[in-house]
Amino acid sequence: MKLAEALALRADAARRAEQLRARIVASARYQEGETPAEDAAALLAEAGEVLGELESLIRRINRTNAATHVEGGTLTDALARRDVLRVRHSLVTSAADAAAGEGQRGFRQLRSELKMIPALPVAQLRSQADDLARQLREVDTVIQRTNW
């Protein structure tokens, strides 16, 4: 099985598990004298099987990622780098947006109103966000090249 196929199966199993969870919650209680829409116990058993498959897929994917070498380390290393770059990019972009006053009133109607000044260098943060986005694209390209 190719890694890309295993990733698709993992996503499908996670989606099925979440759908089963919602169905179990909806059928876990019912009014006396009524019959539940679905058998919650059977759904719970089915969810157990799906989660077993999901665990197996995750284990196999993680083993493959840890054993697969890419530029500068393993695929697991590249995935961790990508995840952190996404968080960094989001953080820097949010800081730049806040400093630029996005979503806030940006003008004064009267001279007596207080003027808002940025506490952070917006242009520098935007440049940093662009650099992080470039790094993220490069790491993602390495990951995609390895997966396919």
Short mmCIF file of C-alpha atoms in Angstrom, two decimals:
data_model
loop_
_atom_site.label_atom_id
_atom_site.label_comp_id
_atom_site.label_asym_id
_atom_site.label_seq_id
_atom_site.Cartn_x
_atom_site.Cartn_y
_atom_site.Cartn_z
CA MET A 1 0.00 0.00 0.00
CA LYS A 2 1.33 3.42 -0.95
CA LEU A 3 1.63 6.09 1.73
CA ALA A 4 -0.82 8.35 -0.11
CA GLU A 5 -3.39 5.54 -0.13
CA ALA A 6 -2.87 4.92 3.60
CA LEU A 7 -3.32 8.65 4.29
CA ALA A 8 -6.61 8.64 2.36
CA LEU A 9 -7.79 5.56 4.26
CA ARG A 10 -6.80 7.21 7.56
CA ALA A 11 -8.82 10.31 6.72
CA ASP A 12 -11.80 8.15 5.75
CA ALA A 13 -11.59 6.10 8.96
CA ALA A 14 -11.36 9.26 11.09
CA ARG A 15 -14.41 10.69 9.28
CA ARG A 16 -16.36 7.44 9.78
CA ALA A 17 -15.44 7.37 13.48
CA GLU A 18 -16.70 10.93 13.94
CA GLN A 19 -19.96 10.14 12.10
CA LEU A 20 -20.46 7.06 14.28
CA ARG A 21 -19.80 9.14 17.41
CA ALA A 22 -22.53 11.58 16.39
CA ARG A 23 -24.97 8.74 15.67
CA ILE A 24 -24.17 7.05 19.01
CA VAL A 25 -24.75 10.29 20.92
CA ALA A 26 -28.06 10.81 19.10
CA SER A 27 -29.23 7.25 19.92
CA ALA A 28 -27.77 6.83 23.41
CA ARG A 29 -31.01 7.95 25.12
CA TYR A 30 -34.59 7.66 24.02
CA GLN A 31 -37.97 8.30 25.52
CA GLU A 32 -39.74 5.48 27.33
CA GLY A 33 -42.24 3.75 25.07
CA GLU A 34 -40.35 4.81 21.94
CA THR A 35 -37.69 2.95 20.02
CA PRO A 36 -34.33 4.58 19.34
CA ALA A 37 -33.54 5.59 15.78
CA GLU A 38 -30.52 3.25 15.80
CA ASP A 39 -29.05 0.58 18.06
CA ALA A 40 -26.43 2.51 20.03
CA ALA A 41 -24.69 -0.69 21.20
CA ALA A 42 -24.26 -1.91 17.61
CA LEU A 43 -22.98 1.52 16.58
CA LEU A 44 -20.54 1.44 19.50
CA ALA A 45 -19.24 -1.95 18.39
CA GLU A 46 -18.88 -0.70 14.80
CA ALA A 47 -17.02 2.38 16.07
CA GLY A 48 -14.65 0.08 17.98
CA GLU A 49 -13.80 -1.75 14.75
CA VAL A 50 -13.31 1.49 12.83
CA LEU A 51 -11.06 2.87 15.58
CA GLY A 52 -9.03 -0.36 15.52
CA GLU A 53 -8.50 0.10 11.77
CA LEU A 54 -7.61 3.75 12.35
CA GLU A 55 -5.03 2.84 14.98
CA SER A 56 -3.46 0.27 12.68
CA LEU A 57 -3.25 2.77 9.82
CA ILE A 58 -1.76 5.47 12.05
CA ARG A 59 0.87 3.04 13.35
CA ARG A 60 1.85 1.98 9.84
CA ILE A 61 1.94 5.56 8.57
CA ASN A 62 4.06 6.70 11.52
CA ARG A 63 6.52 3.81 11.04
CA THR A 64 6.83 4.66 7.35
CA ASN A 65 7.30 8.37 8.08
CA ALA A 66 9.98 7.66 10.68
CA ALA A 67 11.87 5.35 8.29
CA THR A 68 11.58 7.55 5.19
CA HIS A 69 14.49 9.94 4.74
CA VAL A 70 14.01 13.29 3.06
CA GLU A 71 16.13 16.42 2.80
CA GLY A 72 17.53 17.16 6.26
CA GLY A 73 16.04 14.24 8.21
CA THR A 74 13.06 11.93 8.24
CA LEU A 75 9.58 12.51 6.92
CA THR A 76 8.41 12.75 10.54
CA ASP A 77 10.87 15.62 11.03
CA ALA A 78 9.54 17.36 7.93
CA LEU A 79 5.94 16.96 9.12
CA ALA A 80 6.82 18.45 12.51
CA ARG A 81 8.59 21.36 10.78
CA ARG A 82 5.56 21.96 8.55
CA ASP A 83 3.16 21.94 11.51
CA VAL A 84 5.27 24.44 13.46
CA LEU A 85 5.73 26.65 10.38
CA ARG A 86 1.93 26.79 10.01
CA VAL A 87 1.55 27.88 13.63
CA ARG A 88 4.38 30.44 13.30
CA HIS A 89 2.88 31.86 10.10
CA SER A 90 -0.54 32.17 11.71
CA LEU A 91 0.92 33.84 14.80
CA VAL A 92 3.00 36.38 12.84
CA THR A 93 0.11 37.15 10.48
CA SER A 94 -2.26 37.67 13.42
CA ALA A 95 0.27 39.97 15.10
CA ALA A 96 0.69 42.00 11.90
CA ASP A 97 -3.09 42.23 11.42
CA ALA A 98 -3.59 43.38 15.02
CA ALA A 99 -0.79 45.95 14.79
CA ALA A 100 -2.21 47.25 11.50
CA GLY A 101 -5.59 47.67 13.18
CA GLU A 102 -7.52 45.26 10.99
CA GLY A 103 -11.02 44.79 12.32
CA GLN A 104 -10.72 47.90 14.48
CA ARG A 105 -11.76 51.46 13.92
CA GLY A 106 -8.80 52.98 12.13
CA PHE A 107 -9.58 56.69 12.09
CA ARG A 108 -10.36 59.46 14.50
CA GLN A 109 -13.48 61.50 14.12
CA LEU A 110 -12.38 64.20 16.53
CA ARG A 111 -8.91 65.52 17.33
CA SER A 112 -9.62 64.84 21.00
CA GLU A 113 -9.93 61.08 20.43
CA LEU A 114 -6.92 58.98 21.24
CA LYS A 115 -4.75 57.97 18.35
CA MET A 116 -3.94 54.25 18.06
CA ILE A 117 -0.34 53.45 17.25
CA PRO A 118 1.07 50.02 16.37
CA ALA A 119 3.28 48.42 19.02
CA LEU A 120 4.86 46.12 16.45
CA PRO A 121 6.56 46.82 13.08
CA VAL A 122 3.81 45.81 10.62
CA ALA A 123 5.96 45.82 7.47
CA GLN A 124 8.62 43.68 9.12
CA LEU A 125 5.99 41.22 10.38
CA ARG A 126 4.43 41.00 6.90
CA SER A 127 7.88 40.28 5.45
CA GLN A 128 8.48 37.63 8.10
CA ALA A 129 5.07 36.07 7.35
CA ASP A 130 5.94 35.96 3.63
CA ASP A 131 9.25 34.23 4.43
CA LEU A 132 7.47 31.71 6.68
CA ALA A 133 4.91 31.04 3.93
CA ARG A 134 7.76 30.39 1.47
CA GLN A 135 9.44 27.98 3.92
CA LEU A 136 6.11 26.25 4.47
CA ARG A 137 5.61 25.80 0.72
CA GLU A 138 9.13 24.37 0.36
CA VAL A 139 8.67 21.87 3.20
CA ASP A 140 5.22 20.94 1.90
CA THR A 141 6.69 20.32 -1.56
CA VAL A 142 9.31 17.97 -0.09
CA ILE A 143 6.58 16.13 1.83
CA GLN A 144 4.31 15.86 -1.20
CA ARG A 145 7.17 14.69 -3.41
CA THR A 146 7.90 11.94 -0.88
CA ASN A 147 4.27 10.90 -0.44
CA TRP A 148 3.52 10.59 -4.12
#
